[in-house]
């Protein structure tokens, strides 16, 4: 009987659509930066839905939300699933939200059919996965798994100096429970792929075997402010021209190791940012990823040398600070297999896949058996307002989640 159990794809789609109204952007996406008013509204809606689905809610000091559906045996560790509700500034409707609402849809489906699992289930919302407002990304799942200290995370500030701790208090999600005390039987995260592979190969499900490594750096370049009209070209110490060369150099470096390596400069601040002053200061970020740690180390060594040479040649000073590091992750073979088996039993074309994007599941895998389920997204496009996915694929991923969770929870 359980083999024939399916989630309600229409209800999942409606929930995604309702959630996407919070922070909706003109081009069809979402802007719900972590711990903003929009993030609060999305959390409140999720919590109200979970309460209606008879879940108990707990919130930890980092604002992670745990919605628990009781099991027959309250002493068993829960099978957990979830993702994040925060988005990029120009984010889409599915990155994160899908994994959270797929978890809720699993619970609603079990409620519809009066099915009691042996172990409890929990749907988790992890705080600040994106890292767009507070760096580093995946910070609250990182604290949960012991990768970062709670105090470090609470003190992380946005560009206006507001800390995570202050913003959690302000929006009413600074919980009382310490972050990280919970034991899970397993953690599954459903997510859109955010890349082109499943769509290209016409697969519906990706059984995610692991996630490539990621390092973030803050770079600052210092030259000298000077008048744009009266300062001759020779002898200028233009930090922006130096930074531009550095940006090109790191792009070229990643191209040399394509397709495995990727490097991105996504944020750049110019000082004093005035039309008629030669820029004396630039701050920019580097996001470097590769499936192998040694390859990232090698690229890091090379770009540090290149940046120094560029700075020296242009009479600038530069410094590079590594601010985040997530090593490559391999997921639990049992959880990966549960995803493969569920896809097969449900008749969905699937393949194994390595994640290019980071996920809260990376940190979770340090403390609990973890797996992920990918579904295709149109053109592989994500971190874009036009991010889109087919309702039938989202439903398929949620069905796989349902059966993978049931296989663990009994
Ligand atoms: C999360 O979106 C990431 O940076 O991979
Ligand atoms: Mn995500
Ligand atoms: Mn994202």
GROMACS .gro file of C-alpha atoms and ligand atoms in nm:
model
  417
    1UNK     CA    1   0.000   0.000   0.000
    2UNK     CA    2   0.282   0.239   0.093
    3UNK     CA    3   0.447   0.175  -0.245
    4UNK     CA    4   0.157   0.351  -0.411
    5UNK     CA    5   0.173   0.654  -0.185
    6UNK     CA    6   0.231   0.983  -0.373
    7UNK     CA    7   0.256   1.345  -0.263
    8UNK     CA    8   0.012   1.610  -0.389
    9UNK     CA    9   0.207   1.791  -0.663
   10UNK     CA   10  -0.063   2.057  -0.705
   11UNK     CA   11  -0.051   2.147  -0.336
   12UNK     CA   12   0.331   2.161  -0.343
   13UNK     CA   13   0.317   2.399  -0.641
   14UNK     CA   14   0.056   2.618  -0.471
   15UNK     CA   15   0.269   2.642  -0.157
   16UNK     CA   16   0.575   2.738  -0.363
   17UNK     CA   17   0.371   3.002  -0.542
   18UNK     CA   18   0.229   3.144  -0.217
   19UNK     CA   19   0.573   3.161  -0.058
   20UNK     CA   20   0.719   3.326  -0.369
   21UNK     CA   21   0.485   3.624  -0.319
   22UNK     CA   22   0.695   3.717  -0.016
   23UNK     CA   23   0.978   3.930  -0.152
   24UNK     CA   24   0.855   3.888  -0.511
   25UNK     CA   25   1.064   4.084  -0.765
   26UNK     CA   26   0.942   4.243  -1.088
   27UNK     CA   27   1.105   3.978  -1.309
   28UNK     CA   28   0.939   3.684  -1.139
   29UNK     CA   29   1.199   3.604  -0.874
   30UNK     CA   30   1.242   3.663  -0.502
   31UNK     CA   31   1.452   3.888  -0.283
   32UNK     CA   32   1.438   3.753   0.072
   33UNK     CA   33   1.774   3.830   0.226
   34UNK     CA   34   1.853   3.640   0.545
   35UNK     CA   35   1.682   3.785   0.856
   36UNK     CA   36   1.513   4.065   0.661
   37UNK     CA   37   1.143   4.147   0.707
   38UNK     CA   38   1.073   3.926   0.405
   39UNK     CA   39   1.264   3.633   0.559
   40UNK     CA   40   1.056   3.682   0.877
   41UNK     CA   41   0.731   3.678   0.678
   42UNK     CA   42   0.837   3.358   0.496
   43UNK     CA   43   0.931   3.194   0.828
   44UNK     CA   44   0.600   3.298   0.984
   45UNK     CA   45   0.406   3.149   0.691
   46UNK     CA   46   0.605   2.824   0.708
   47UNK     CA   47   0.551   2.797   1.084
   48UNK     CA   48   0.175   2.859   1.048
   49UNK     CA   49   0.153   2.585   0.781
   50UNK     CA   50   0.349   2.344   1.003
   51UNK     CA   51   0.128   2.415   1.305
   52UNK     CA   52  -0.175   2.344   1.090
   53UNK     CA   53  -0.007   2.014   0.995
   54UNK     CA   54   0.016   1.934   1.371
   55UNK     CA   55   0.392   1.982   1.402
   56UNK     CA   56   0.570   2.108   1.713
   57UNK     CA   57   0.801   2.400   1.645
   58UNK     CA   58   1.138   2.468   1.807
   59UNK     CA   59   1.385   2.740   1.720
   60UNK     CA   60   1.753   2.743   1.816
   61UNK     CA   61   1.978   3.041   1.894
   62UNK     CA   62   2.079   3.072   1.529
   63UNK     CA   63   1.715   3.089   1.421
   64UNK     CA   64   1.712   2.740   1.269
   65UNK     CA   65   1.351   2.617   1.277
   66UNK     CA   66   1.264   2.252   1.349
   67UNK     CA   67   0.905   2.139   1.274
   68UNK     CA   68   0.854   1.798   1.428
   69UNK     CA   69   0.592   1.537   1.341
   70UNK     CA   70   0.572   1.279   1.618
   71UNK     CA   71   0.657   0.915   1.549
   72UNK     CA   72   0.534   0.601   1.721
   73UNK     CA   73   0.859   0.580   1.915
   74UNK     CA   74   0.952   0.921   2.062
   75UNK     CA   75   1.291   0.786   2.170
   76UNK     CA   76   1.411   0.733   1.814
   77UNK     CA   77   1.613   1.013   1.652
   78UNK     CA   78   1.406   1.191   1.386
   79UNK     CA   79   1.461   1.162   1.014
   80UNK     CA   80   1.518   1.521   0.907
   81UNK     CA   81   1.479   1.707   0.581
   82UNK     CA   82   1.480   2.072   0.481
   83UNK     CA   83   1.674   2.356   0.323
   84UNK     CA   84   1.658   2.738   0.344
   85UNK     CA   85   1.411   3.024   0.290
   86UNK     CA   86   1.660   3.307   0.234
   87UNK     CA   87   1.747   3.401  -0.124
   88UNK     CA   88   2.003   3.588  -0.329
   89UNK     CA   89   1.928   3.959  -0.399
   90UNK     CA   90   1.814   3.858  -0.748
   91UNK     CA   91   1.708   3.508  -0.644
   92UNK     CA   92   1.454   3.265  -0.780
   93UNK     CA   93   1.145   3.097  -0.638
   94UNK     CA   94   1.292   2.749  -0.595
   95UNK     CA   95   1.648   2.765  -0.457
   96UNK     CA   96   1.597   2.660  -0.094
   97UNK     CA   97   1.219   2.708  -0.079
   98UNK     CA   98   1.168   2.384  -0.271
   99UNK     CA   99   1.357   2.173  -0.015
  100UNK     CA  100   1.165   2.325   0.276
  101UNK     CA  101   0.822   2.291   0.117
  102UNK     CA  102   0.895   1.943  -0.018
  103UNK     CA  103   0.955   1.843   0.346
  104UNK     CA  104   0.624   2.000   0.450
  105UNK     CA  105   0.447   1.826   0.161
  106UNK     CA  106   0.582   1.489   0.282
  107UNK     CA  107   0.427   1.558   0.625
  108UNK     CA  108   0.097   1.674   0.478
  109UNK     CA  109   0.081   1.358   0.265
  110UNK     CA  110   0.142   1.133   0.566
  111UNK     CA  111  -0.128   1.326   0.756
  112UNK     CA  112  -0.375   1.283   0.467
  113UNK     CA  113  -0.330   0.907   0.485
  114UNK     CA  114  -0.306   0.879   0.865
  115UNK     CA  115   0.033   0.715   0.835
  116UNK     CA  116   0.238   0.702   1.151
  117UNK     CA  117   0.612   0.651   1.113
  118UNK     CA  118   0.819   0.469   1.370
  119UNK     CA  119   1.071   0.753   1.406
  120UNK     CA  120   0.964   1.119   1.429
  121UNK     CA  121   1.017   1.343   1.125
  122UNK     CA  122   1.154   1.697   1.126
  123UNK     CA  123   1.148   1.965   0.860
  124UNK     CA  124   1.430   2.214   0.913
  125UNK     CA  125   1.477   2.571   0.790
  126UNK     CA  126   1.846   2.663   0.809
  127UNK     CA  127   1.931   3.031   0.863
  128UNK     CA  128   2.142   3.229   0.612
  129UNK     CA  129   2.231   2.954   0.367
  130UNK     CA  130   2.299   3.199   0.086
  131UNK     CA  131   2.564   3.413   0.251
  132UNK     CA  132   2.445   3.705   0.038
  133UNK     CA  133   2.375   3.926   0.340
  134UNK     CA  134   2.602   3.768   0.605
  135UNK     CA  135   2.919   3.583   0.497
  136UNK     CA  136   3.003   3.299   0.518
  137UNK     CA  137   2.719   3.106   0.358
  138UNK     CA  138   2.561   2.796   0.520
  139UNK     CA  139   2.659   2.947   0.851
  140UNK     CA  140   2.382   2.820   1.079
  141UNK     CA  141   2.401   2.461   0.956
  142UNK     CA  142   2.777   2.507   1.001
  143UNK     CA  143   2.730   2.599   1.368
  144UNK     CA  144   2.486   2.309   1.406
  145UNK     CA  145   2.755   2.071   1.280
  146UNK     CA  146   3.036   2.226   1.486
  147UNK     CA  147   3.216   2.389   1.191
  148UNK     CA  148   3.172   2.739   1.342
  149UNK     CA  149   3.121   2.876   1.693
  150UNK     CA  150   2.778   3.015   1.783
  151UNK     CA  151   2.930   3.349   1.895
  152UNK     CA  152   3.120   3.386   1.569
  153UNK     CA  153   2.797   3.344   1.370
  154UNK     CA  154   2.593   3.577   1.590
  155UNK     CA  155   2.858   3.849   1.544
  156UNK     CA  156   2.868   3.827   1.162
  157UNK     CA  157   2.757   4.164   1.025
  158UNK     CA  158   2.604   4.284   0.698
  159UNK     CA  159   2.740   4.584   0.504
  160UNK     CA  160   2.543   4.822   0.728
  161UNK     CA  161   2.693   4.673   1.045
  162UNK     CA  162   2.379   4.487   1.163
  163UNK     CA  163   2.480   4.156   1.318
  164UNK     CA  164   2.302   3.824   1.280
  165UNK     CA  165   2.238   3.825   1.655
  166UNK     CA  166   2.066   4.167   1.643
  167UNK     CA  167   1.862   4.076   1.338
  168UNK     CA  168   1.750   3.743   1.487
  169UNK     CA  169   1.623   3.934   1.794
  170UNK     CA  170   1.457   4.198   1.578
  171UNK     CA  171   1.257   3.949   1.369
  172UNK     CA  172   1.173   3.729   1.671
  173UNK     CA  173   1.372   3.421   1.569
  174UNK     CA  174   1.647   3.419   1.832
  175UNK     CA  175   1.544   3.089   1.990
  176UNK     CA  176   1.649   2.965   2.331
  177UNK     CA  177   1.780   2.621   2.235
  178UNK     CA  178   2.158   2.589   2.182
  179UNK     CA  179   2.244   2.534   1.816
  180UNK     CA  180   2.360   2.178   1.750
  181UNK     CA  181   2.234   1.958   2.030
  182UNK     CA  182   1.994   1.754   1.817
  183UNK     CA  183   2.065   1.404   1.691
  184UNK     CA  184   1.912   1.299   1.358
  185UNK     CA  185   1.880   0.952   1.215
  186UNK     CA  186   1.950   1.103   0.871
  187UNK     CA  187   1.915   1.429   0.677
  188UNK     CA  188   1.781   1.458   0.322
  189UNK     CA  189   1.773   1.782   0.123
  190UNK     CA  190   1.573   1.822  -0.197
  191UNK     CA  191   1.694   2.102  -0.427
  192UNK     CA  192   1.688   2.215  -0.788
  193UNK     CA  193   2.014   2.120  -0.960
  194UNK     CA  194   2.114   2.481  -1.043
  195UNK     CA  195   2.316   2.343  -1.336
  196UNK     CA  196   2.248   2.199  -1.682
  197UNK     CA  197   2.321   1.826  -1.651
  198UNK     CA  198   1.983   1.669  -1.565
  199UNK     CA  199   1.797   1.876  -1.823
  200UNK     CA  200   2.053   1.800  -2.094
  201UNK     CA  201   2.036   1.427  -2.024
  202UNK     CA  202   1.658   1.430  -1.975
  203UNK     CA  203   1.684   1.287  -1.626
  204UNK     CA  204   1.424   1.372  -1.366
  205UNK     CA  205   1.623   1.288  -1.052
  206UNK     CA  206   1.985   1.338  -0.954
  207UNK     CA  207   2.108   1.117  -0.670
  208UNK     CA  208   2.367   1.357  -0.530
  209UNK     CA  209   2.687   1.175  -0.436
  210UNK     CA  210   2.866   1.479  -0.297
  211UNK     CA  211   2.947   1.848  -0.326
  212UNK     CA  212   3.257   2.015  -0.462
  213UNK     CA  213   3.486   2.215  -0.234
  214UNK     CA  214   3.444   2.589  -0.191
  215UNK     CA  215   3.662   2.868  -0.061
  216UNK     CA  216   3.576   3.236  -0.021
  217UNK     CA  217   3.830   3.519  -0.003
  218UNK     CA  218   3.816   3.892   0.072
  219UNK     CA  219   4.067   4.089  -0.135
  220UNK     CA  220   4.164   4.448  -0.077
  221UNK     CA  221   4.372   4.661  -0.310
  222UNK     CA  222   4.512   4.993  -0.199
  223UNK     CA  223   4.657   5.267  -0.419
  224UNK     CA  224   4.614   5.642  -0.394
  225UNK     CA  225   4.316   5.872  -0.447
  226UNK     CA  226   4.414   6.149  -0.690
  227UNK     CA  227   4.261   6.404  -0.928
  228UNK     CA  228   4.139   6.248  -1.253
  229UNK     CA  229   4.218   6.556  -1.463
  230UNK     CA  230   4.554   6.675  -1.341
  231UNK     CA  231   4.734   6.350  -1.254
  232UNK     CA  232   4.944   6.223  -1.550
  233UNK     CA  233   4.887   5.860  -1.652
  234UNK     CA  234   5.239   5.743  -1.561
  235UNK     CA  235   5.276   5.709  -1.185
  236UNK     CA  236   4.906   5.674  -1.103
  237UNK     CA  237   4.827   5.420  -0.832
  238UNK     CA  238   4.484   5.321  -0.959
  239UNK     CA  239   4.346   5.041  -0.741
  240UNK     CA  240   4.056   4.973  -0.976
  241UNK     CA  241   4.278   4.911  -1.278
  242UNK     CA  242   4.486   4.673  -1.066
  243UNK     CA  243   4.171   4.497  -0.941
  244UNK     CA  244   4.041   4.467  -1.298
  245UNK     CA  245   4.360   4.283  -1.396
  246UNK     CA  246   4.324   4.058  -1.091
  247UNK     CA  247   3.964   3.975  -1.183
  248UNK     CA  248   4.074   3.879  -1.536
  249UNK     CA  249   4.367   3.678  -1.400
  250UNK     CA  250   4.151   3.462  -1.176
  251UNK     CA  251   3.895   3.410  -1.451
  252UNK     CA  252   4.175   3.289  -1.682
  253UNK     CA  253   4.312   3.064  -1.409
  254UNK     CA  254   3.977   2.884  -1.372
  255UNK     CA  255   3.946   2.852  -1.752
  256UNK     CA  256   4.283   2.672  -1.755
  257UNK     CA  257   4.136   2.400  -1.529
  258UNK     CA  258   3.789   2.394  -1.686
  259UNK     CA  259   3.547   2.227  -1.661
  260UNK     CA  260   3.624   2.125  -1.302
  261UNK     CA  261   3.741   2.460  -1.168
  262UNK     CA  262   3.514   2.764  -1.133
  263UNK     CA  263   3.608   3.108  -1.004
  264UNK     CA  264   3.386   3.412  -0.956
  265UNK     CA  265   3.429   3.771  -0.846
  266UNK     CA  266   3.073   3.863  -0.749
  267UNK     CA  267   3.114   4.167  -0.529
  268UNK     CA  268   3.331   4.474  -0.578
  269UNK     CA  269   3.340   4.805  -0.390
  270UNK     CA  270   3.533   5.099  -0.525
  271UNK     CA  271   3.653   5.384  -0.307
  272UNK     CA  272   3.583   5.672  -0.311
  273UNK     CA  273   3.356   5.582  -0.608
  274UNK     CA  274   3.362   5.928  -0.755
  275UNK     CA  275   3.371   6.008  -1.127
  276UNK     CA  276   3.665   6.247  -1.111
  277UNK     CA  277   3.886   6.079  -0.851
  278UNK     CA  278   4.130   5.801  -0.938
  279UNK     CA  279   4.014   5.513  -0.716
  280UNK     CA  280   4.255   5.460  -0.428
  281UNK     CA  281   4.085   5.153  -0.285
  282UNK     CA  282   3.900   4.846  -0.401
  283UNK     CA  283   3.750   4.557  -0.209
  284UNK     CA  284   3.639   4.247  -0.393
  285UNK     CA  285   3.542   3.887  -0.322
  286UNK     CA  286   3.660   3.562  -0.478
  287UNK     CA  287   3.456   3.240  -0.483
  288UNK     CA  288   3.673   2.943  -0.588
  289UNK     CA  289   3.543   2.587  -0.631
  290UNK     CA  290   3.671   2.249  -0.747
  291UNK     CA  291   3.585   1.887  -0.662
  292UNK     CA  292   3.939   1.832  -0.524
  293UNK     CA  293   4.087   2.023  -0.228
  294UNK     CA  294   4.444   2.002  -0.361
  295UNK     CA  295   4.334   2.167  -0.687
  296UNK     CA  296   4.180   2.456  -0.493
  297UNK     CA  297   4.498   2.494  -0.289
  298UNK     CA  298   4.704   2.502  -0.607
  299UNK     CA  299   4.478   2.767  -0.764
  300UNK     CA  300   4.491   2.968  -0.443
  301UNK     CA  301   4.871   2.961  -0.438
  302UNK     CA  302   4.881   3.072  -0.800
  303UNK     CA  303   4.633   3.358  -0.770
  304UNK     CA  304   4.807   3.490  -0.458
  305UNK     CA  305   5.133   3.516  -0.657
  306UNK     CA  306   4.958   3.669  -0.959
  307UNK     CA  307   4.783   3.930  -0.743
  308UNK     CA  308   5.112   4.028  -0.577
  309UNK     CA  309   5.283   4.068  -0.913
  310UNK     CA  310   4.999   4.281  -1.050
  311UNK     CA  311   5.000   4.498  -0.738
  312UNK     CA  312   5.377   4.542  -0.748
  313UNK     CA  313   5.379   4.642  -1.113
  314UNK     CA  314   5.116   4.910  -1.051
  315UNK     CA  315   5.255   5.048  -0.723
  316UNK     CA  316   4.965   4.905  -0.522
  317UNK     CA  317   4.934   4.705  -0.204
  318UNK     CA  318   4.705   4.406  -0.190
  319UNK     CA  319   4.596   4.155   0.069
  320UNK     CA  320   4.399   3.831   0.040
  321UNK     CA  321   4.212   3.678   0.333
  322UNK     CA  322   4.040   3.341   0.320
  323UNK     CA  323   3.707   3.385   0.503
  324UNK     CA  324   3.530   3.054   0.441
  325UNK     CA  325   3.625   2.700   0.357
  326UNK     CA  326   3.395   2.406   0.287
  327UNK     CA  327   3.593   2.096   0.187
  328UNK     CA  328   3.458   1.863  -0.082
  329UNK     CA  329   3.192   1.636   0.067
  330UNK     CA  330   3.092   1.278  -0.011
  331UNK     CA  331   2.743   1.188   0.111
  332UNK     CA  332   2.651   0.876   0.306
  333UNK     CA  333   2.638   0.574   0.070
  334UNK     CA  334   2.323   0.445   0.241
  335UNK     CA  335   2.138   0.777   0.193
  336UNK     CA  336   2.255   0.812  -0.169
  337UNK     CA  337   2.134   0.460  -0.233
  338UNK     CA  338   1.798   0.533  -0.068
  339UNK     CA  339   1.753   0.813  -0.325
  340UNK     CA  340   1.857   0.585  -0.614
  341UNK     CA  341   1.625   0.307  -0.497
  342UNK     CA  342   1.328   0.539  -0.451
  343UNK     CA  343   1.380   0.688  -0.800
  344UNK     CA  344   1.397   0.341  -0.951
  345UNK     CA  345   1.089   0.214  -0.768
  346UNK     CA  346   0.895   0.523  -0.878
  347UNK     CA  347   1.013   0.483  -1.239
  348UNK     CA  348   1.193   0.818  -1.271
  349UNK     CA  349   1.498   0.842  -1.502
  350UNK     CA  350   1.787   0.927  -1.274
  351UNK     CA  351   2.164   0.950  -1.253
  352UNK     CA  352   2.429   1.012  -0.991
  353UNK     CA  353   2.548   1.371  -0.982
  354UNK     CA  354   2.802   1.589  -0.798
  355UNK     CA  355   2.673   1.926  -0.674
  356UNK     CA  356   2.843   2.240  -0.799
  357UNK     CA  357   2.653   2.455  -0.548
  358UNK     CA  358   2.701   2.451  -0.173
  359UNK     CA  359   2.419   2.331   0.051
  360UNK     CA  360   2.340   2.301   0.422
  361UNK     CA  361   2.364   1.925   0.361
  362UNK     CA  362   2.746   1.972   0.334
  363UNK     CA  363   2.774   2.063   0.703
  364UNK     CA  364   2.504   1.816   0.809
  365UNK     CA  365   2.703   1.533   0.654
  366UNK     CA  366   2.967   1.582   0.925
  367UNK     CA  367   2.723   1.488   1.200
  368UNK     CA  368   2.454   1.270   1.042
  369UNK     CA  369   2.410   1.035   0.744
  370UNK     CA  370   2.310   1.273   0.465
  371UNK     CA  371   2.181   1.262   0.109
  372UNK     CA  372   2.039   1.504  -0.148
  373UNK     CA  373   1.785   1.483  -0.428
  374UNK     CA  374   1.822   1.708  -0.734
  375UNK     CA  375   1.556   1.791  -0.991
  376UNK     CA  376   1.623   1.978  -1.317
  377UNK     CA  377   1.576   2.354  -1.357
  378UNK     CA  378   1.524   2.532  -1.688
  379UNK     CA  379   1.852   2.599  -1.870
  380UNK     CA  380   2.038   2.512  -1.551
  381UNK     CA  381   1.980   2.874  -1.449
  382UNK     CA  382   1.981   2.970  -1.079
  383UNK     CA  383   2.070   3.272  -0.864
  384UNK     CA  384   1.856   3.450  -1.121
  385UNK     CA  385   1.502   3.584  -1.101
  386UNK     CA  386   1.409   3.374  -1.401
  387UNK     CA  387   1.502   3.046  -1.230
  388UNK     CA  388   1.225   2.799  -1.314
  389UNK     CA  389   1.138   2.432  -1.277
  390UNK     CA  390   0.859   2.204  -1.400
  391UNK     CA  391   0.585   2.123  -1.149
  392UNK     CA  392   0.603   1.756  -1.252
  393UNK     CA  393   0.979   1.739  -1.180
  394UNK     CA  394   0.933   1.909  -0.844
  395UNK     CA  395   0.661   1.658  -0.760
  396UNK     CA  396   0.887   1.370  -0.868
  397UNK     CA  397   1.167   1.491  -0.640
  398UNK     CA  398   0.920   1.521  -0.354
  399UNK     CA  399   0.796   1.166  -0.414
  400UNK     CA  400   1.156   1.044  -0.399
  401UNK     CA  401   1.200   1.238  -0.075
  402UNK     CA  402   0.883   1.081   0.067
  403UNK     CA  403   1.000   0.728  -0.006
  404UNK     CA  404   1.361   0.785   0.099
  405UNK     CA  405   1.233   0.929   0.429
  406UNK     CA  406   0.988   0.641   0.479
  407UNK     CA  407   1.263   0.389   0.412
  408UNK     CA  408   1.459   0.538   0.705
  409UNK     CA  409   1.173   0.626   0.939
  410UNK     CA  410   0.992   0.294   0.918
  411LIG     C1  411   2.495   2.865  -0.241
  411LIG     O1  412   2.402   2.908  -0.308
  411LIG     C2  413   2.627   2.854  -0.296
  411LIG     O2  414   2.702   2.952  -0.289
  411LIG     O3  415   2.660   2.751  -0.358
  412LIG    MN1  416   2.007   2.664  -0.207
  413LIG    MN1  417   2.154   2.967  -0.354
   0.00000   0.00000   0.00000
